[in-house]
CSV table of C-alpha atoms in Angstrom, one decimal:
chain,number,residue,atom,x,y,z
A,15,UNK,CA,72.7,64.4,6.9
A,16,UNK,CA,69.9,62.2,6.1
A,17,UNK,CA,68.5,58.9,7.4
A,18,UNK,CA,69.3,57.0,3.6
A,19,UNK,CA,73.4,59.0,4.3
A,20,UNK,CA,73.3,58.4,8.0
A,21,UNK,CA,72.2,54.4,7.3
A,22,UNK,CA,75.0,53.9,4.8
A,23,UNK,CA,77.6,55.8,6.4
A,24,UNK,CA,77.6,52.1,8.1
A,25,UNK,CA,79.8,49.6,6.8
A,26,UNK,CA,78.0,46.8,8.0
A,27,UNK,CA,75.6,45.8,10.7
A,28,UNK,CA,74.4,42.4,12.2
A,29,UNK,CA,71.6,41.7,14.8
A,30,UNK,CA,69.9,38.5,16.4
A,31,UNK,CA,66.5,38.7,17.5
A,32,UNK,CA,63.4,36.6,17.4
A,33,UNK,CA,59.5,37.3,16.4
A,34,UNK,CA,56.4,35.7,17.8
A,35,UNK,CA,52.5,35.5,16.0
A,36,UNK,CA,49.5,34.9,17.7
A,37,UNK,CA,45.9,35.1,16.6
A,38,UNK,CA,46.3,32.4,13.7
A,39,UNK,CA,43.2,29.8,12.8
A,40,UNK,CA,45.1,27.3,15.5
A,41,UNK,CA,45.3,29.8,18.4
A,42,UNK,CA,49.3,28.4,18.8
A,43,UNK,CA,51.8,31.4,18.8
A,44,UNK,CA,54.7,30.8,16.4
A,45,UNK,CA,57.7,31.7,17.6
A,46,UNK,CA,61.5,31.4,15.8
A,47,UNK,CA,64.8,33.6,16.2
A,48,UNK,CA,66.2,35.2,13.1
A,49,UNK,CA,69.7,36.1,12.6
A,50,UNK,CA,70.9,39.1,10.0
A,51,UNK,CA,73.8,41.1,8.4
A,52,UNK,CA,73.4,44.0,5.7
A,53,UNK,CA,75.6,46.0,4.3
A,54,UNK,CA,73.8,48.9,3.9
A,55,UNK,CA,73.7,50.7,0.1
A,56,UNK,CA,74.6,47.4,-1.9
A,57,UNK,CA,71.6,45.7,-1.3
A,58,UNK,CA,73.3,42.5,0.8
A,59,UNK,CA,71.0,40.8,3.2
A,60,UNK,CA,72.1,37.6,4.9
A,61,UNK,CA,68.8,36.5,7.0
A,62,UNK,CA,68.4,32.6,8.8
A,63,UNK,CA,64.6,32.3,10.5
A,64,UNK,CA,64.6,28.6,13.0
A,65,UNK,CA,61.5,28.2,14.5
A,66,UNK,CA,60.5,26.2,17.5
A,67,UNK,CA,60.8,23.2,15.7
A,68,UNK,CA,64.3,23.2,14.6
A,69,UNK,CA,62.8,24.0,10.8
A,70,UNK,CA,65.5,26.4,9.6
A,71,UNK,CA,65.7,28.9,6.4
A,72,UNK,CA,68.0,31.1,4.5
A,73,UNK,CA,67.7,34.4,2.3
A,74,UNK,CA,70.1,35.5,0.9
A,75,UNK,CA,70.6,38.5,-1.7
A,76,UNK,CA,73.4,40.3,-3.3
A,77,UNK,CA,71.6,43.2,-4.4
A,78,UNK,CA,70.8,41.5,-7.7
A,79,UNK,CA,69.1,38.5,-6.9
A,80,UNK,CA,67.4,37.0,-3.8
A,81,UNK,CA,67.6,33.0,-3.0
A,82,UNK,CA,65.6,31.3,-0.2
A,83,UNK,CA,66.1,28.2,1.0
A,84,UNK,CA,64.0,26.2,3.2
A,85,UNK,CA,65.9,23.3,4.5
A,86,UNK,CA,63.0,21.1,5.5
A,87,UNK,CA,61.7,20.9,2.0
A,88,UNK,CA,64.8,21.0,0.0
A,89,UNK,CA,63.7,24.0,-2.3
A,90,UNK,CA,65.0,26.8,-3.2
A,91,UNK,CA,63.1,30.0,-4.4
A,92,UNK,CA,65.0,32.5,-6.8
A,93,UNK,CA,63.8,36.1,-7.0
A,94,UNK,CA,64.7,39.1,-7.7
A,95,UNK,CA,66.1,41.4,-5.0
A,96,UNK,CA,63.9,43.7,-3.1
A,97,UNK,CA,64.5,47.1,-2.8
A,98,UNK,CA,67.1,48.1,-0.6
A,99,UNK,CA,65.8,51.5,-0.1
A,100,UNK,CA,62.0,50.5,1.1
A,101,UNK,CA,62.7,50.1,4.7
A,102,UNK,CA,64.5,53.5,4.7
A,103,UNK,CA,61.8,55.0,3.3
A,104,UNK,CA,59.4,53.9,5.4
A,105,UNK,CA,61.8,55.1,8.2
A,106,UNK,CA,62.0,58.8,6.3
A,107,UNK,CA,58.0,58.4,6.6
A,108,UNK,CA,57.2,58.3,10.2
A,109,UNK,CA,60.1,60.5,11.0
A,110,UNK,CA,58.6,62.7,8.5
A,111,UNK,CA,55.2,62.7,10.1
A,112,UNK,CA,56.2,62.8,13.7
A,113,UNK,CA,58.3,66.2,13.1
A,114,UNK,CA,54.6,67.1,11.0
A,115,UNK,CA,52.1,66.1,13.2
A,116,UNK,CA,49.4,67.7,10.5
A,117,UNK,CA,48.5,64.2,9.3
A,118,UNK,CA,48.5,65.6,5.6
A,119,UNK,CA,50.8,63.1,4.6
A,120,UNK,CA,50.4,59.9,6.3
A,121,UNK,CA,53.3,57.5,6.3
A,122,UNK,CA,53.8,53.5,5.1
A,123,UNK,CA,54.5,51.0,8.0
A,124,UNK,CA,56.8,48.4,8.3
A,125,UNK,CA,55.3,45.0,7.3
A,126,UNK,CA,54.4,43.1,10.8
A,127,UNK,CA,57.8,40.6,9.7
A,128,UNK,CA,60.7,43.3,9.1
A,129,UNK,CA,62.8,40.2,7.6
A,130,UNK,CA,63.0,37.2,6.1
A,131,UNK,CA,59.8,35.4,4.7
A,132,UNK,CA,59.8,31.3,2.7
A,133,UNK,CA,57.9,33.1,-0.2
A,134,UNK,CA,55.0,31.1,0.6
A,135,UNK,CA,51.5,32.3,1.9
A,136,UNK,CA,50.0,32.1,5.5
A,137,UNK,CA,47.8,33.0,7.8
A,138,UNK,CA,49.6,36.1,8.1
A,139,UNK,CA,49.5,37.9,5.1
A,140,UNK,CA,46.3,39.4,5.9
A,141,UNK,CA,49.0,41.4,9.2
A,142,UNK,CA,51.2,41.8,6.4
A,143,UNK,CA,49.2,43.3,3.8
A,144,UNK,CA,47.5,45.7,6.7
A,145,UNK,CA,51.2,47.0,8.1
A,146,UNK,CA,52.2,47.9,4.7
A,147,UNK,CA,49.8,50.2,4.2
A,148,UNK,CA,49.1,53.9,5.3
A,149,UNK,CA,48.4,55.2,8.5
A,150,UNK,CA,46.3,57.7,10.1
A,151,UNK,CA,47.7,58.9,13.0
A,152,UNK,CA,51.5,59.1,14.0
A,153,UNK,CA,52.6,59.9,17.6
A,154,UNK,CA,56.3,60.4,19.0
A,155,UNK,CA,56.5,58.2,22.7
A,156,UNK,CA,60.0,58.9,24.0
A,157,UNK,CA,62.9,56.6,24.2
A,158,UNK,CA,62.9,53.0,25.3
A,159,UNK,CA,66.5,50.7,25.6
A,160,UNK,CA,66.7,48.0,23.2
A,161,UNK,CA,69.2,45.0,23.0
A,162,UNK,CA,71.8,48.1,25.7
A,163,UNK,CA,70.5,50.2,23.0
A,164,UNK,CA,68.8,54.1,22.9
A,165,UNK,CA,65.7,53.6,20.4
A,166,UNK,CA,63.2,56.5,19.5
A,167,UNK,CA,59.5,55.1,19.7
A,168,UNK,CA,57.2,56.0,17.5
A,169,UNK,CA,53.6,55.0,17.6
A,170,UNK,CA,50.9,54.3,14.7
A,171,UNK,CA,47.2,53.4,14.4
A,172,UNK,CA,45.1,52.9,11.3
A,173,UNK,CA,41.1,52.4,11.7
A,174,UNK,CA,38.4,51.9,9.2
A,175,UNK,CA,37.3,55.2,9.3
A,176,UNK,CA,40.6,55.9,7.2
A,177,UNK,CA,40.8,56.3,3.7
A,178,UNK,CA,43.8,53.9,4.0
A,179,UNK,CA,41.9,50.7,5.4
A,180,UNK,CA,42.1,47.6,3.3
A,181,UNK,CA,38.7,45.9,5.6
A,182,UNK,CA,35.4,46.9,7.0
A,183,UNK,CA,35.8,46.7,11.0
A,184,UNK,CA,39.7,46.5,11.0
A,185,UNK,CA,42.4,48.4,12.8
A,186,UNK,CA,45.7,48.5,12.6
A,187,UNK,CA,48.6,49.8,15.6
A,188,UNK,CA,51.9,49.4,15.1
A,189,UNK,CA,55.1,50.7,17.3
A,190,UNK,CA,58.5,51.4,16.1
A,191,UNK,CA,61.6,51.3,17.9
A,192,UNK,CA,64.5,53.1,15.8
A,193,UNK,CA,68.2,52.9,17.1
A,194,UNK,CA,68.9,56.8,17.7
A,195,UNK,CA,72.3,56.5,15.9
A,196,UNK,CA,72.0,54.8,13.2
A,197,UNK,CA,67.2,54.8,12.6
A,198,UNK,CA,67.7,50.6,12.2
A,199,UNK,CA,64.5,49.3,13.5
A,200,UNK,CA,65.6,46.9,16.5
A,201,UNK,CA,61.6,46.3,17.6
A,202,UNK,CA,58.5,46.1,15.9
A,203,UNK,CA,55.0,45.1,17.9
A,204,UNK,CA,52.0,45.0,15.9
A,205,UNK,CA,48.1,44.4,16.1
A,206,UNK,CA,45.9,44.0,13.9
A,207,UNK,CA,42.0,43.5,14.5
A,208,UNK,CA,40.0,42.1,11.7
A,209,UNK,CA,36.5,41.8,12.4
A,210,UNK,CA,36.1,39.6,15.4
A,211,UNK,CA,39.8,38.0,14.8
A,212,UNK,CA,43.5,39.7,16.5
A,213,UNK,CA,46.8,39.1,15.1
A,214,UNK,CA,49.8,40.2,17.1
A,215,UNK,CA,53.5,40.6,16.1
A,216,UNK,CA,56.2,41.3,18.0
A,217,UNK,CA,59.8,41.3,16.9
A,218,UNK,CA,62.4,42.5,19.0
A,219,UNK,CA,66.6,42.6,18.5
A,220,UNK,CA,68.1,41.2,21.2
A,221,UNK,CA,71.8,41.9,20.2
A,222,UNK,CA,73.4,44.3,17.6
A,223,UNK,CA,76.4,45.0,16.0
A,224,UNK,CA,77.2,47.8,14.3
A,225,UNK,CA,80.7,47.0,13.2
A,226,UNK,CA,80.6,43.4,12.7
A,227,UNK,CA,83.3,41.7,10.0
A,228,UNK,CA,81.5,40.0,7.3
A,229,UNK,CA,82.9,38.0,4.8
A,230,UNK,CA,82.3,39.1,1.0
A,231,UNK,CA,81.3,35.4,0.2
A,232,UNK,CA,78.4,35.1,2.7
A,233,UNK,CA,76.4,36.7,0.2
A,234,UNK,CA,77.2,34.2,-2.7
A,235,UNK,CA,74.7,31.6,-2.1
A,236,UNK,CA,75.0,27.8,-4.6
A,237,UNK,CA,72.0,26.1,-3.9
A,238,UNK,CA,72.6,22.3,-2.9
A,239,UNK,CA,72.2,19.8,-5.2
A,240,UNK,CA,69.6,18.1,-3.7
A,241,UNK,CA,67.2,21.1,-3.4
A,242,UNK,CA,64.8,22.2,-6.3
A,243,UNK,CA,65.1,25.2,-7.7
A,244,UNK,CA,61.9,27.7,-8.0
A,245,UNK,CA,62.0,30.3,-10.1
A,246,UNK,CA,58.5,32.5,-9.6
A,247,UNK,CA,59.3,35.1,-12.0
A,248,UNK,CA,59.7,32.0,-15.4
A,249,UNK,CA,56.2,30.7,-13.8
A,250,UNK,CA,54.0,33.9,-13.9
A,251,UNK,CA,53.7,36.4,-16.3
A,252,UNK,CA,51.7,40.2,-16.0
A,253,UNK,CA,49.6,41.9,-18.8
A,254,UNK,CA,48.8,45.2,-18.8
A,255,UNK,CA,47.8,45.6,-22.2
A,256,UNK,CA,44.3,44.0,-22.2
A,257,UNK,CA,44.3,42.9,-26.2
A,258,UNK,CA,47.6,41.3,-25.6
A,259,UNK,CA,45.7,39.4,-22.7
A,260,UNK,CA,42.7,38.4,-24.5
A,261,UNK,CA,45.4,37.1,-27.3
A,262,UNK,CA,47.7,35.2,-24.9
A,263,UNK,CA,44.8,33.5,-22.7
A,264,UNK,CA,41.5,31.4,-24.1
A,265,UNK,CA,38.4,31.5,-22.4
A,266,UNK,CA,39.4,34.6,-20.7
A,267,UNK,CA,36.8,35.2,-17.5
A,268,UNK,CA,34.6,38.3,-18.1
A,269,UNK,CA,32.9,39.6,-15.3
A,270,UNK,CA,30.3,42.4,-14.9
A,271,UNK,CA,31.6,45.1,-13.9
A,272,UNK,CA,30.0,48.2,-11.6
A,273,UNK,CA,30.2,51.3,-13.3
A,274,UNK,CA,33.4,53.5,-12.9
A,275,UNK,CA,35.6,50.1,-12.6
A,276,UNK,CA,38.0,49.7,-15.0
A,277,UNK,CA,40.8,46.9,-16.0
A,278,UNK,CA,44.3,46.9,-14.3
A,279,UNK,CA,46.3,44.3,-15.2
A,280,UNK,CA,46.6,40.2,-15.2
A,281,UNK,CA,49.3,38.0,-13.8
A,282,UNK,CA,49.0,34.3,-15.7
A,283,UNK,CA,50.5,31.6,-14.0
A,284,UNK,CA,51.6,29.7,-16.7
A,285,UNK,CA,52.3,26.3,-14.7
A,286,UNK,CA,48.5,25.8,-13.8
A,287,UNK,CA,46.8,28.0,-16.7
A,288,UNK,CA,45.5,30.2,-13.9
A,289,UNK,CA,44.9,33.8,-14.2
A,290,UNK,CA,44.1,36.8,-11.8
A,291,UNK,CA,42.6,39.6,-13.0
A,292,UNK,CA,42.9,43.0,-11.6
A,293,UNK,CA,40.6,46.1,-11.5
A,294,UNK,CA,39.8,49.2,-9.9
A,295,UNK,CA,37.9,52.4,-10.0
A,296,UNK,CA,41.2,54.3,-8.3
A,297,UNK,CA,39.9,53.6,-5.1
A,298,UNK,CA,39.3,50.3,-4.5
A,299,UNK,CA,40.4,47.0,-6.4
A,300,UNK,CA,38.5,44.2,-7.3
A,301,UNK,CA,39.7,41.1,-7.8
A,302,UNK,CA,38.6,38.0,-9.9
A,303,UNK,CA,40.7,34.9,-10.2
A,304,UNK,CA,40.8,31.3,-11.3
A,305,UNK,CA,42.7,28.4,-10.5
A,306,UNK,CA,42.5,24.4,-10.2
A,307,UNK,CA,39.9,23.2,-7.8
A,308,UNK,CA,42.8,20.7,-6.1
A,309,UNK,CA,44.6,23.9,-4.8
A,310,UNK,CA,43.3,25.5,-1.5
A,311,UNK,CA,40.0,25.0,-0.3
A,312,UNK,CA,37.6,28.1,-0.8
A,313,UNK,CA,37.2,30.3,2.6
A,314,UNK,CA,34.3,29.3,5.1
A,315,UNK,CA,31.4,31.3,4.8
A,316,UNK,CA,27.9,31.9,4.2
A,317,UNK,CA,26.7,29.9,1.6
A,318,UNK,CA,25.4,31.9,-1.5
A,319,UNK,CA,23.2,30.9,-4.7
A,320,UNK,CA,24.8,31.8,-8.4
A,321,UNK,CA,22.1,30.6,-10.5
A,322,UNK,CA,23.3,27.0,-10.9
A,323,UNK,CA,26.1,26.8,-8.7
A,324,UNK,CA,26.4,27.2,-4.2
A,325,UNK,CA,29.0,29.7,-3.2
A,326,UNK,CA,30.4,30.8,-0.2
A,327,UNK,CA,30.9,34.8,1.2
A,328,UNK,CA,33.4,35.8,3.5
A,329,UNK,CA,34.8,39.4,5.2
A,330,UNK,CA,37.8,37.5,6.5
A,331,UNK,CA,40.2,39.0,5.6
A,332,UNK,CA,38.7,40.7,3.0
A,333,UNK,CA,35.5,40.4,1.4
A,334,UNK,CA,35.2,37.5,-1.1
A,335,UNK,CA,32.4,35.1,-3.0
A,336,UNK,CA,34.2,32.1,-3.8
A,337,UNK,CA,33.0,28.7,-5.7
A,338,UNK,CA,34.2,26.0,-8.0
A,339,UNK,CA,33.1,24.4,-10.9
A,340,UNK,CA,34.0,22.4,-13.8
A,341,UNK,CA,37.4,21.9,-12.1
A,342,UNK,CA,38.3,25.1,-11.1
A,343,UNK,CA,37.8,27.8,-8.2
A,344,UNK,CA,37.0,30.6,-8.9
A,345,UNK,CA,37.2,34.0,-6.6
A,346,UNK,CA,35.9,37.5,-6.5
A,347,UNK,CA,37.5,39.9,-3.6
A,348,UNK,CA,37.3,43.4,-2.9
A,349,UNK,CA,36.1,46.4,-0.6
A,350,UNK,CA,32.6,46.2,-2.6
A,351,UNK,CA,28.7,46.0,-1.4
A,352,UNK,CA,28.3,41.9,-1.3
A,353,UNK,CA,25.2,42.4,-3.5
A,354,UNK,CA,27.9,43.8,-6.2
A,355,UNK,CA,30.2,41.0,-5.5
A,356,UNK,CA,27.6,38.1,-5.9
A,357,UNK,CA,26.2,40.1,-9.2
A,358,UNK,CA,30.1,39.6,-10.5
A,359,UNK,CA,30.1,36.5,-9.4
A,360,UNK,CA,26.5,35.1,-11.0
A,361,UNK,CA,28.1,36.8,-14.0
A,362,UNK,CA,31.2,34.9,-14.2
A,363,UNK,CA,29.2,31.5,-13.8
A,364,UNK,CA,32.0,28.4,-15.2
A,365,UNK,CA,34.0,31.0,-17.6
């Protein structure tokens, strides 16, 4: 039997747990408990995140579409459902690799949050982006009890002397605590070092159900009448096809490119007229974006000439020249030489 049969052999399962971050730009840890129910194979997530504060959300999905709601704010975001089959994939990976231990097929990690996210960015998603991807090296470490539970450990660390790592001077280790029965995850710690910075993770069940009743209508979800709807997928809109891009958008950026990179694709965000532009050379990818200047303010860094305009260059978390003019910032990231980024850059000038 397999771990995708063995997983939705279950009828249903619920835990309670709660996650912790430290290491963000205000050196306080975040704390909040999450409560969740699947049914596994439909695609059914119930997930409610309160953090210290009292500040509480909801996810919910049917296997079709995904709706969170953050109570504080009134909104409600409408996406599409994620795949129910990542997480067990990523759990075929590094069960995969620990009965291999050859390395020639690395596994995926578990993002450092295993559940529910708002939909909007943080200081996090530089943890988020690292555990997603592949690792180098994959160890078995016994058993550990979880929540009066029997959980195999497994043990994973990514360095930048990978082919895998997304930053110059980063590492990534991440452990894995997978109920024996049924391979749910009921703990995930992470760290991640980026440059001189360390994140850490930790979420960790602290009760489980495996044969909970769940009512069919907990995942029907009517958002309230007083809360604003958000639908991401109506706002933004990917090309592919670069003709159809330079027809859709004017005064399309055009940057310089080194030789051997090539375009990807462009996601327009058709609320703000921004656009960001995607290449690579199919090992690395390179970034360029614009946006309105009154958005986020552009990374602290070292400050950096383009001809007429004062930039700024950052490694954290990734490297990046970033400037504004004429009402708009402007961005260039990617695992480049920063003489090759600021050459894009000085070659974008106010496009």
């Amino acid at each position: 039997e397999t771990i995708a049969e063995t997983h939705e052999s279950l009828e249903a399962y619920s835990f309670e747990g709660r996650y912790t971050v430290s290491g963000l730009e205000d050196e306080s840890p975040v704390r909040a408990v999450m409560t969740t129910i699947v049914r596994p194979g439909t695609g059914e997530v119930y997930e409610e995140i309160v953090n210290e504060s009292g500040t509480r959300s909801i996810s919910v999905s049917n296997g079709t579409t995904r709706w969170v709601y953050t109570e504080s704010q009134q909104t409600v975001t409408r996406l599409p459902a994620p795949e129910s089959q990542r997480h067990l994939a990523v759990v075929d990976d590094l069960v995969r690799a620990v009965k291999n231990a050859s390395g020639t097929d690395p596994p995926r990690l578990f993002p450092a949050f295993p559940g529910a996210t708002s939909g909007q960015e943080s200081d996090t998603d530089a943890v988020t982006t690292v555990g997603d991807s592949t690792m180098a090296a994959v160890s078995y470490e016994g058993t550990e009890t979880v929540a009066g539970r029997e959980t195999h450990v497994i043990a994973a660390e990514q360095s930048d002397q990978s082919d895998a790592s997304l930053v110059e001077d980063s590492q990534f280790e991440q452990s894995i605590y997978l109920d024996t029965e049924w391979y749910v995850p009921l703990k995930v710690e992470s760290v991640a070092r980026t440059g001189e910075r360390t994140y850490r993770t930790e979420y960790v069940v602290e009760s489980v159900n495996f044969d909970p009743e769940v009512e069919p209508e907990l995942f029907e979800f009517e958002p309230p009448e007083s809360a604003t709807v958000v639908d991401p997928t109506e706002r933004f809109e990917t090309i592919e096809d670069r003709p159809a891009l330079e027809a859709t958008v004017s005064e399309l950026p055009d940057p310089q490119l080194p030789d051997g990179v090539s375009f990807e694709q462009a996601t327009v965000d058709r609320e703000t007229d921004g656009i960001t532009l995607a290449y690579t050379d199919d090992q690395r990818q390179l970034v360029v974006s614009r946006s309105p200047a009154d958005g986020p303010e552009p990374p602290d860094g070292e400050p950096v000439e383009l001809d007429e305009q004062t930039g700024y260059y950052s490694e954290d978390p990734a490297p990046t020249v970033a400037w504004t003019c004429d009402g708009d910032r402007y961005d260039v990231v990617g695992e480049f030489d920063r003489d090759q980024l600021e050459q894009i850059a000085v070659s974008l000038a106010c496009s």
